[in-house]
XYZ file of C-alpha atoms in Angstrom:
639
model
C 7.561 5.152 25.244
C 5.841 1.654 25.608
C 5.695 -0.701 22.366
C 3.980 -3.405 22.984
C 2.478 -4.787 19.588
C 1.419 -8.566 19.553
C 0.943 -10.470 16.216
C -1.035 -13.307 15.747
C 0.804 -15.416 12.971
C -1.431 -18.062 11.219
C 1.110 -19.541 8.161
C -0.454 -21.653 6.115
C 2.167 -24.219 4.773
C 0.507 -26.361 1.824
C 1.504 -30.013 1.653
C 4.360 -29.346 4.159
C 5.762 -32.427 6.675
C 4.328 -32.688 9.643
C 7.088 -30.579 11.844
C 4.446 -28.665 12.967
C 3.265 -28.058 16.689
C 1.292 -27.444 18.927
C -0.103 -26.170 22.435
C -1.096 -29.071 24.485
C -2.598 -31.781 22.590
C -5.309 -29.508 21.711
C -4.961 -29.443 17.960
C -4.320 -31.899 15.378
C -3.756 -32.684 11.356
C -6.852 -33.219 10.761
C -9.937 -30.903 10.086
C -14.039 -32.438 10.858
C -14.770 -29.924 8.643
C -12.602 -30.991 5.769
C -14.746 -34.183 3.136
C -12.859 -36.717 2.179
C -10.666 -36.020 -0.934
C -10.761 -32.446 -0.449
C -7.470 -30.884 -1.619
C -6.079 -29.258 1.359
C -3.105 -27.046 2.769
C -1.438 -27.490 6.426
C -2.161 -24.621 8.575
C 0.671 -23.561 11.246
C -0.708 -21.153 14.001
C 1.906 -18.946 15.608
C 1.404 -15.912 18.337
C 4.415 -13.329 18.780
C 4.298 -10.077 19.982
C 6.408 -6.548 20.918
C 7.448 -6.013 24.171
C 6.225 -4.274 27.399
C 8.415 -1.837 29.599
C 5.944 -1.843 31.906
C 4.484 -5.531 32.439
C 6.296 -9.190 32.736
C 3.289 -11.002 32.092
C 0.458 -10.367 29.657
C -1.331 -13.759 29.985
C -4.039 -15.036 27.927
C -5.619 -18.113 26.875
C -6.567 -18.647 23.382
C -9.651 -20.983 23.077
C -9.842 -20.860 19.385
C -8.821 -19.618 15.957
C -11.493 -19.931 12.741
C -11.097 -18.958 9.275
C -14.175 -17.413 7.340
C -14.415 -18.699 3.655
C -15.810 -15.925 1.477
C -19.227 -15.905 -0.058
C -20.208 -17.842 4.170
C -20.163 -21.272 4.894
C -18.670 -23.233 8.061
C -15.857 -21.726 9.264
C -12.856 -23.994 9.287
C -11.092 -24.609 12.621
C -7.342 -23.921 12.585
C -6.861 -24.105 16.683
C -8.477 -25.259 19.168
C -7.448 -25.494 23.182
C -7.056 -28.719 25.290
C -8.989 -28.922 28.310
C -6.335 -27.290 30.175
C -6.002 -24.494 28.457
C -2.285 -22.938 29.069
C -1.403 -19.007 29.669
C 0.200 -17.480 26.983
C 2.343 -14.930 28.424
C 2.489 -12.303 25.354
C 5.643 -10.221 26.447
C 7.941 -13.462 26.200
C 6.684 -13.196 22.388
C 8.646 -10.448 21.054
C 8.137 -10.235 17.409
C 8.856 -13.603 17.996
C 6.525 -16.254 16.445
C 5.829 -20.069 18.521
C 3.342 -21.927 16.678
C 0.627 -23.583 19.003
C -1.626 -25.288 16.876
C -1.846 -26.948 13.280
C -4.851 -28.188 11.490
C -5.432 -29.645 8.055
C -7.917 -26.925 5.776
C -9.602 -27.030 2.398
C -8.405 -25.303 -0.549
C -10.210 -22.156 -1.069
C -10.279 -18.401 -0.756
C -10.896 -16.941 2.985
C -11.933 -13.416 3.756
C -11.799 -13.156 7.707
C -11.020 -15.118 11.119
C -12.291 -15.243 14.207
C -10.634 -15.922 17.441
C -11.914 -16.518 20.367
C -10.487 -16.150 24.216
C -11.455 -16.932 27.638
C -12.326 -14.063 29.739
C -13.359 -15.260 33.441
C -11.570 -13.697 36.085
C -8.401 -14.893 36.643
C -7.716 -15.857 32.803
C -6.264 -12.734 32.027
C -2.720 -12.296 34.244
C -1.263 -9.226 34.521
C 2.133 -8.570 36.116
C 4.321 -5.836 36.362
C 7.558 -5.054 35.774
C 10.120 -4.921 38.483
C 10.913 -1.703 36.864
C 8.193 0.040 34.673
C 8.195 3.469 32.877
C 7.701 6.790 34.918
C 4.290 7.014 35.511
C 2.961 3.728 35.118
C -0.286 3.136 37.462
C 0.616 -0.133 38.752
C 3.153 -1.433 41.897
C 6.458 -2.812 40.167
C 7.062 -6.389 40.339
C 3.310 -6.973 41.684
C 0.449 -9.284 40.052
C -2.609 -7.500 39.311
C -6.005 -8.637 41.666
C -8.107 -10.333 38.920
C -11.033 -8.434 40.429
C -8.910 -5.148 39.527
C -8.766 -6.134 36.206
C -12.064 -5.663 33.523
C -12.012 -7.289 30.236
C -13.848 -5.213 27.687
C -16.645 -6.682 25.166
C -17.131 -10.329 26.932
C -20.186 -12.799 25.777
C -21.573 -15.594 27.627
C -22.465 -16.555 31.388
C -20.585 -16.614 34.647
C -17.826 -19.516 34.523
C -17.690 -19.105 31.040
C -17.099 -15.866 29.825
C -15.335 -15.225 26.142
C -13.982 -12.259 24.066
C -14.852 -13.197 20.514
C -12.132 -11.266 18.058
C -13.739 -10.910 14.449
C -11.508 -9.318 11.646
C -11.802 -9.111 7.791
C -8.647 -9.290 5.703
C -7.141 -6.285 4.190
C -6.635 -8.619 0.881
C -8.989 -12.391 0.403
C -6.373 -15.378 1.517
C -6.300 -17.689 -1.337
C -4.841 -21.321 -0.301
C -4.104 -23.336 -2.721
C -1.891 -26.945 -2.717
C 1.462 -26.872 -3.210
C 1.954 -23.231 -2.171
C 2.655 -21.551 0.805
C 0.678 -19.020 2.124
C 0.763 -16.812 5.277
C -1.389 -14.264 7.292
C -0.831 -12.372 10.210
C -3.489 -11.590 12.502
C -2.463 -8.773 14.861
C -3.145 -7.379 18.681
C -1.367 -4.094 18.580
C -0.360 -4.251 22.284
C 1.084 -0.604 21.942
C -2.556 0.703 20.923
C -3.654 3.184 23.418
C -6.610 1.138 24.167
C -5.340 -2.314 25.035
C -4.747 -1.465 29.046
C -6.316 1.392 29.991
C -5.462 2.033 33.854
C -8.134 4.244 35.489
C -6.129 5.783 38.958
C -9.209 7.264 41.284
C -8.627 10.313 42.688
C -7.354 10.350 46.215
C -9.712 8.420 48.213
C -11.775 7.518 45.281
C -11.273 3.563 45.324
C -8.652 1.270 43.538
C -7.020 1.620 40.379
C -8.828 -0.493 37.782
C -7.705 -1.741 34.625
C -9.560 -2.189 31.175
C -8.403 -4.148 28.763
C -9.897 -4.003 25.466
C -9.023 -6.856 23.035
C -11.167 -5.725 20.319
C -9.817 -2.361 19.380
C -6.223 -3.295 18.737
C -6.905 -6.342 16.557
C -6.516 -6.300 13.087
C -4.906 -7.947 9.508
C -1.231 -7.581 9.050
C 0.081 -9.323 5.868
C 3.255 -11.158 6.174
C 5.504 -12.176 3.145
C 8.511 -14.813 4.204
C 8.375 -17.237 6.413
C 11.682 -17.690 6.336
C 12.673 -13.953 7.666
C 10.440 -15.354 11.610
C 12.765 -15.279 14.081
C 10.872 -18.345 16.534
C 11.334 -18.436 19.781
C 13.725 -21.160 21.195
C 11.973 -24.234 21.143
C 11.261 -26.660 24.437
C 11.283 -30.760 23.908
C 11.702 -34.464 24.315
C 13.630 -36.288 22.172
C 11.193 -38.988 20.676
C 13.349 -40.652 18.154
C 16.624 -39.609 15.750
C 15.979 -40.309 11.925
C 17.251 -43.671 10.693
C 19.325 -41.550 7.717
C 20.465 -39.197 10.848
C 19.249 -36.369 9.159
C 16.938 -35.064 11.706
C 15.220 -35.481 14.825
C 11.524 -36.233 15.838
C 10.907 -33.770 19.635
C 7.304 -33.650 21.353
C 6.724 -30.534 22.158
C 6.494 -29.309 26.220
C 5.826 -26.537 27.756
C 6.619 -24.618 31.428
C 4.796 -25.032 33.959
C 2.854 -21.379 34.815
C 4.123 -19.995 37.487
C 7.447 -21.337 37.253
C 8.394 -24.154 39.934
C 11.484 -24.784 41.564
C 12.799 -26.955 40.415
C 11.036 -26.210 36.872
C 8.742 -29.148 35.350
C 7.564 -29.890 32.055
C 3.789 -30.711 30.474
C 4.343 -33.117 27.442
C 1.661 -32.311 24.710
C 0.899 -34.220 21.708
C 2.448 -32.713 19.337
C 5.509 -33.871 17.476
C 7.731 -31.278 15.563
C 10.699 -32.385 13.182
C 13.882 -30.617 13.190
C 17.079 -31.193 10.832
C 20.431 -30.412 11.419
C 22.195 -27.878 9.156
C 24.096 -30.184 6.560
C 25.229 -27.032 4.985
C 26.624 -24.623 7.522
C 26.976 -27.378 10.976
C 24.452 -26.768 13.937
C 26.101 -26.191 17.022
C 25.246 -28.340 20.085
C 25.857 -28.335 23.549
C 25.615 -30.957 26.093
C 24.471 -29.145 29.348
C 25.483 -32.201 31.496
C 28.860 -32.616 30.443
C 29.352 -28.855 29.510
C 30.962 -29.526 25.736
C 30.356 -28.077 22.793
C 30.416 -29.367 19.333
C 29.476 -28.465 15.183
C 27.509 -31.514 13.563
C 25.999 -32.034 10.477
C 23.803 -34.737 11.236
C 23.082 -36.631 14.295
C 24.910 -40.071 13.731
C 27.392 -39.293 16.940
C 24.229 -38.552 18.967
C 22.388 -41.580 19.534
C 22.378 -40.941 23.153
C 20.065 -37.923 22.437
C 16.861 -40.460 22.674
C 15.041 -39.338 25.702
C 16.869 -36.077 26.433
C 14.907 -32.773 27.182
C 16.641 -29.725 24.077
C 15.849 -26.482 23.930
C 16.253 -25.296 20.141
C 17.008 -22.306 18.064
C 15.446 -23.096 14.579
C 14.855 -20.855 11.626
C 12.181 -22.015 8.596
C 13.424 -22.858 5.366
C 11.567 -22.016 2.214
C 9.811 -25.373 1.575
C 8.846 -25.084 5.238
C 11.363 -27.735 6.885
C 12.894 -26.444 10.309
C 16.315 -26.330 10.452
C 18.288 -26.370 14.052
C 20.739 -23.244 14.273
C 21.692 -24.469 17.926
C 20.542 -27.088 20.070
C 21.148 -27.697 23.822
C 20.415 -30.971 25.803
C 20.163 -32.305 29.018
C 18.798 -35.032 30.710
C 16.886 -32.319 33.016
C 14.457 -30.172 31.780
C 15.284 -27.637 34.865
C 18.897 -27.553 33.144
C 17.787 -26.129 29.705
C 14.990 -24.284 31.231
C 17.208 -22.071 33.116
C 18.877 -20.086 31.328
C 17.251 -16.890 31.810
C 14.877 -15.611 28.660
C 13.429 -11.862 28.770
C 14.265 -8.508 27.958
C 16.995 -6.885 29.309
C 16.371 -4.642 31.859
C 19.938 -3.247 32.779
C 23.815 -3.243 31.422
C 26.694 -2.828 33.157
C 30.018 -2.976 32.278
C 30.311 -6.674 33.607
C 27.105 -8.451 32.848
C 23.353 -7.925 31.939
C 20.060 -8.127 34.465
C 17.589 -10.039 32.388
C 13.561 -10.140 33.563
C 12.380 -13.326 33.259
C 8.509 -13.647 32.750
C 8.093 -13.747 36.640
C 9.378 -10.917 36.614
C 12.241 -11.581 38.603
C 15.129 -9.745 37.369
C 17.993 -12.268 36.768
C 21.839 -10.927 36.472
C 24.133 -12.184 34.790
C 27.991 -12.541 34.450
C 29.792 -11.649 31.306
C 33.321 -12.887 30.348
C 35.582 -13.337 28.356
C 34.438 -16.499 27.166
C 30.898 -15.276 26.635
C 29.929 -15.178 22.890
C 27.293 -13.042 21.128
C 24.630 -13.799 18.584
C 22.202 -11.941 16.878
C 19.498 -14.219 14.819
C 18.997 -13.618 11.080
C 17.129 -16.635 9.875
C 17.122 -15.655 6.875
C 20.726 -15.814 6.252
C 21.896 -19.295 7.554
C 26.080 -18.127 7.377
C 25.145 -15.128 9.819
C 22.135 -16.628 11.754
C 24.995 -18.889 13.897
C 27.834 -16.339 13.505
C 29.526 -15.144 16.994
C 29.243 -11.028 16.766
C 30.991 -10.592 19.650
C 32.415 -11.661 22.322
C 33.249 -10.356 26.223
C 32.545 -7.611 28.447
C 33.348 -4.983 25.405
C 30.672 -5.995 23.479
C 28.227 -5.073 26.213
C 28.683 -1.502 25.234
C 26.529 -2.175 21.650
C 23.427 -3.436 24.000
C 20.627 -1.159 25.486
C 18.159 -2.198 27.917
C 14.644 -3.573 25.824
C 16.765 -6.041 23.411
C 14.733 -9.318 24.089
C 17.434 -12.051 24.828
C 18.097 -16.005 25.656
C 20.931 -16.537 27.382
C 22.573 -19.899 28.084
C 24.661 -19.853 31.128
C 28.181 -22.241 31.782
C 26.648 -23.783 34.770
C 22.665 -23.456 35.512
C 23.106 -24.374 39.762
C 26.445 -21.767 39.505
C 26.594 -18.707 41.709
C 26.624 -16.252 40.074
C 25.490 -17.115 36.924
C 27.856 -17.103 34.050
C 26.732 -16.430 30.380
C 28.028 -18.604 27.890
C 25.788 -17.820 25.239
C 23.982 -14.287 24.078
C 21.415 -14.656 21.535
C 20.228 -10.944 21.062
C 16.436 -12.021 19.286
C 15.707 -8.376 18.814
C 17.652 -5.413 19.077
C 15.203 -2.786 19.981
C 15.426 0.745 19.929
C 12.658 3.207 20.803
C 12.279 6.935 22.231
C 12.351 10.481 21.231
C 13.225 11.033 17.263
C 15.858 14.037 17.109
C 18.273 15.306 14.863
C 16.602 13.876 11.487
C 18.810 14.091 8.867
C 20.084 12.033 5.407
C 21.875 9.654 6.803
C 21.410 9.339 10.521
C 18.831 10.224 13.400
C 19.049 9.956 16.939
C 16.825 7.690 19.514
C 16.578 9.521 23.313
C 15.295 6.865 25.281
C 15.133 7.709 29.730
C 13.884 5.321 31.757
C 13.103 5.384 35.437
C 16.359 4.159 36.052
C 18.441 7.090 35.249
C 21.516 4.566 34.542
C 19.416 2.216 32.017
C 19.022 5.978 29.860
C 20.770 5.882 25.951
C 21.112 8.385 22.946
C 21.867 6.539 20.066
C 22.261 7.704 16.857
C 20.965 5.564 14.227
C 21.879 4.918 10.722
C 19.078 4.053 7.996
C 19.796 0.780 6.069
C 21.860 1.380 3.374
C 18.873 -0.216 1.174
C 15.545 -0.342 1.603
C 14.541 2.019 4.690
C 10.730 2.596 5.166
C 8.479 3.725 8.056
C 4.626 4.252 8.713
C 2.816 5.805 11.284
C 2.065 3.295 14.132
C -1.964 3.447 13.532
C -2.169 2.668 9.620
C 0.731 -0.038 9.410
C -0.630 -0.759 5.970
C 0.376 3.046 4.553
C 4.157 2.228 4.063
C 6.811 4.926 3.103
C 9.497 3.207 1.135
C 11.405 3.816 -1.825
C 13.330 6.961 -2.829
C 11.958 9.605 -0.990
C 11.407 7.503 2.642
C 13.855 9.320 4.086
C 13.000 12.680 3.319
C 9.416 11.997 4.306
C 10.738 10.774 7.628
C 12.580 13.832 7.855
C 9.376 16.214 7.163
C 7.397 13.628 9.027
C 9.564 14.046 12.724
C 10.777 17.632 13.256
C 7.549 18.792 14.537
C 6.879 19.384 18.512
C 4.177 20.842 20.806
C 4.983 23.561 23.555
C 2.888 23.314 26.630
C 5.432 25.556 28.007
C 5.183 25.183 32.359
C 6.623 21.883 33.614
C 5.421 20.237 30.347
C 7.561 22.011 27.719
C 7.898 20.878 24.266
C 6.381 17.426 23.268
C 8.180 15.456 20.208
C 8.006 12.845 17.878
C 8.531 9.352 19.304
C 8.876 6.065 17.536
C 10.351 2.491 17.669
C 13.031 0.254 15.676
C 14.185 -3.163 15.588
C 17.846 -2.486 14.562
C 19.912 -5.379 11.784
C 23.404 -5.522 13.126
C 26.776 -4.650 10.148
C 24.412 -3.365 7.718
C 27.111 -1.879 5.105
C 25.565 1.724 6.395
C 27.109 0.963 10.396
C 29.941 -1.932 9.857
C 30.174 -3.703 13.276
C 27.138 -1.922 14.696
C 23.304 -1.033 14.411
C 20.991 0.261 11.650
C 17.729 1.127 11.415
C 15.688 -0.869 8.069
C 12.551 0.850 9.311
C 10.630 3.026 12.064
C 7.076 3.075 13.206
C 6.507 6.729 14.587
C 4.663 6.051 18.085
C 1.830 8.183 19.327
C 3.534 11.013 21.855
C 1.487 10.341 24.782
C 0.465 13.287 26.457
C 0.235 14.400 29.852
C -3.397 14.940 31.275
C -5.486 17.706 29.954
C -8.465 19.385 30.306
C -10.179 21.107 27.392
C -9.261 24.060 26.820
C -11.934 25.426 23.690
C -14.601 23.383 22.992
C -14.860 20.849 19.617
C -15.574 22.676 16.210
C -16.261 20.131 13.493
C -14.569 20.786 10.182
C -17.166 22.120 7.686
C -16.921 19.240 5.120
C -16.732 16.718 8.585
C -13.924 15.792 7.661
C -13.185 15.585 11.572
C -12.798 18.459 14.131
C -10.436 20.349 16.633
C -10.172 22.177 20.129
C -7.307 23.568 22.172
C -6.245 21.409 25.467
C -4.186 22.190 28.470
C -1.914 19.889 30.292
C -1.392 19.575 33.829
C 1.660 21.371 34.346
C 1.678 23.547 31.527
C 0.432 26.886 31.161
C -0.400 27.202 26.926
C -3.361 25.644 25.084
C -2.091 23.303 22.258
C -4.395 22.779 19.424
C -5.808 18.618 18.644
C -6.861 18.088 15.432
C -8.854 15.060 14.919
C -10.016 13.499 11.493
C -12.886 11.448 10.660
C -11.656 10.158 6.961
C -13.059 6.270 6.599
C -9.582 4.420 6.947
C -7.562 6.733 8.760
C -10.062 8.408 11.671
C -8.782 9.529 15.026
C -10.042 6.622 17.571
C -11.955 7.936 20.241
C -12.777 6.230 23.115
C -15.495 7.909 26.119
C -14.585 6.158 29.689
C -16.888 5.967 32.209
C -16.084 4.951 35.930
C -19.185 4.067 38.134
C -19.386 2.089 41.210
C -15.774 0.900 40.291
C -16.685 0.030 37.227
C -14.661 1.023 33.994
C -16.332 1.173 30.648
C -14.204 1.871 27.631
C -16.775 2.943 24.914
C -15.416 3.844 21.289
C -16.457 7.173 18.935
C -16.764 6.655 15.222
C -15.620 9.711 13.841
C -16.710 8.560 10.598
C -20.782 8.642 11.614
C -22.503 11.848 12.515
C -23.679 10.135 15.700
C -19.914 9.337 16.634
C -19.112 13.154 15.900
C -22.204 14.538 17.415
C -21.728 12.807 20.464
C -18.172 13.823 20.673
C -18.940 17.521 20.242
C -21.135 17.665 23.123
C -18.224 15.752 25.433
C -15.431 17.796 24.187
C -16.320 21.266 26.013
C -14.169 23.479 28.271
C -12.720 21.363 31.322
C -13.624 17.944 30.115
C -10.639 15.784 31.064
C -8.825 14.077 28.355
C -5.518 11.968 27.196
C -4.114 12.396 24.011
C -1.965 10.429 22.006
C -0.529 11.689 18.527
C 2.118 13.090 16.641
C 3.628 16.729 16.903
C 3.532 19.049 14.048
C 5.492 21.600 12.188
C 3.237 24.354 13.035
C 3.033 23.046 16.736
C -0.321 21.182 16.387
C -1.082 17.583 17.514
C -2.282 15.200 15.039
C -4.442 12.737 17.057
C -4.427 9.072 16.578
C -6.189 9.005 20.404
C -8.535 10.631 22.340
C -9.526 9.579 25.811
C -12.236 11.697 27.190
C -13.772 11.280 30.874
C -17.286 11.766 31.674
C -18.720 12.802 34.738
C -15.749 15.239 34.728
C -13.524 12.356 36.653
C -9.965 13.041 36.007
C -7.775 9.671 36.701
C -5.058 10.722 39.259
C -2.634 9.368 36.528
């Protein structure tokens, strides 16, 4: 199972100091749409996403983001890319927020947003993981040729192709002076329709990758900026404040693809970062190989002009406080400490896959310290939760980490600190009970497999279905409802056998339900991907037009399984028609809430039609479908 949800977080921070940063100098702290004298709020634009076991790079170019005023009027631009549009690797932003731009917007009510992506050949970069999940259609570690990527829904002419993404907010966003607001626009990379690989039968041509941005794009409200885990920031120290409480950093970006040695690209955006005057900021001098705790910058006058890497957190008032700072006269030295997802865990260290798809081996010794990011709790955010090789038993493949090394040029690389930014567990769900459940995760590399008993957090556990993130089950009945939702299976027999519910969670450390261990604050039930199948008995529409059902026989299975689809507005099953003609793959959504959509699906879902279904197994042995793909022309993809 893969979990790849990408969020674009647009935080509206009214009347805040200019700690905001942007991308390549392409955004500013003013807006040409704002008349003089108009009350305004400051807008911070951030990107984040969820991980992918299959990809090391999903690189996109965001051209602009604008807000739609209620009742019409001129859209308010909150981000414009610089002339040299940077590539943003979504895989590295695993539920981490990185601010890419900011603008001043008029006070008012906004009901939607438009985001524009560049969509020319080569604008979207796809590099496979060096060790993807079983059944992945690409070549491990390889970059997909631009000619094999077909971006759906493009507009414009050759050389100026874009994909406009429009979203209506679940509820209007009201921006008022002197009040913080937040907006989350989400690219859901775990959506089965986001990247569709069509592998032709033997001799049928190249594998084509159809990328759909318009399907997995939605409004997802957020509540508290202090809980955002921010991606570590790279910058150059421009100045130290006269009272020594803060540094002013010019945001810099690493060159992509990475150079050797790596160099930086300076932006025109500045970031003001405070020292933690209450709890202290851990400061690492990478050149001198020393560590200290600082309450202010009074002893660091030589810091001006140096490169820094900063782990920071937001406070309630929108100011930014440093949890840890690494400094060096060389950008390469602060950058070389690898950032990425854990690929393998051994008895003596870690292998972390960086964004180029290169596995980086790291040795853990008795001095290695482990941290777990908890920005909402300043006391624990910089607290060591474990040391040495013994703590490695608490890590599994898929964790998002940023590792600092003792010597960036050493061989082997020895980990000084391991920042666990996201502790992700996922897989098949079994044994759901009143206190715990079990995740079973299998990888292509068997030694990475794990079986993890998860405790529910002591209070506030919640869960939801992947397709309906705004319908959250919480409160006193949440655990009971979760047990009922995950105890079903569908059995195809043969070599396929039974398929069960799958899900994912981002665990928290040292909850009272499991002291000195991991607990699940929430679980999202993901659509179980069924094997490639063919329709056994054709689609039958429900009498009240609320959906329909059909049966499928999976490749390798012997028993037909019933697939139920909903046509209820707001929770309708997503259906896509996939056509492949002369090497061109087209993915067309079908709307089951309309008679035309129902009729088209009924006409195509007949006996022997190739299908790919994603859904949740039910207690009666059927599948509640979230997503259905059917392939025209009786052309079943190879995988």
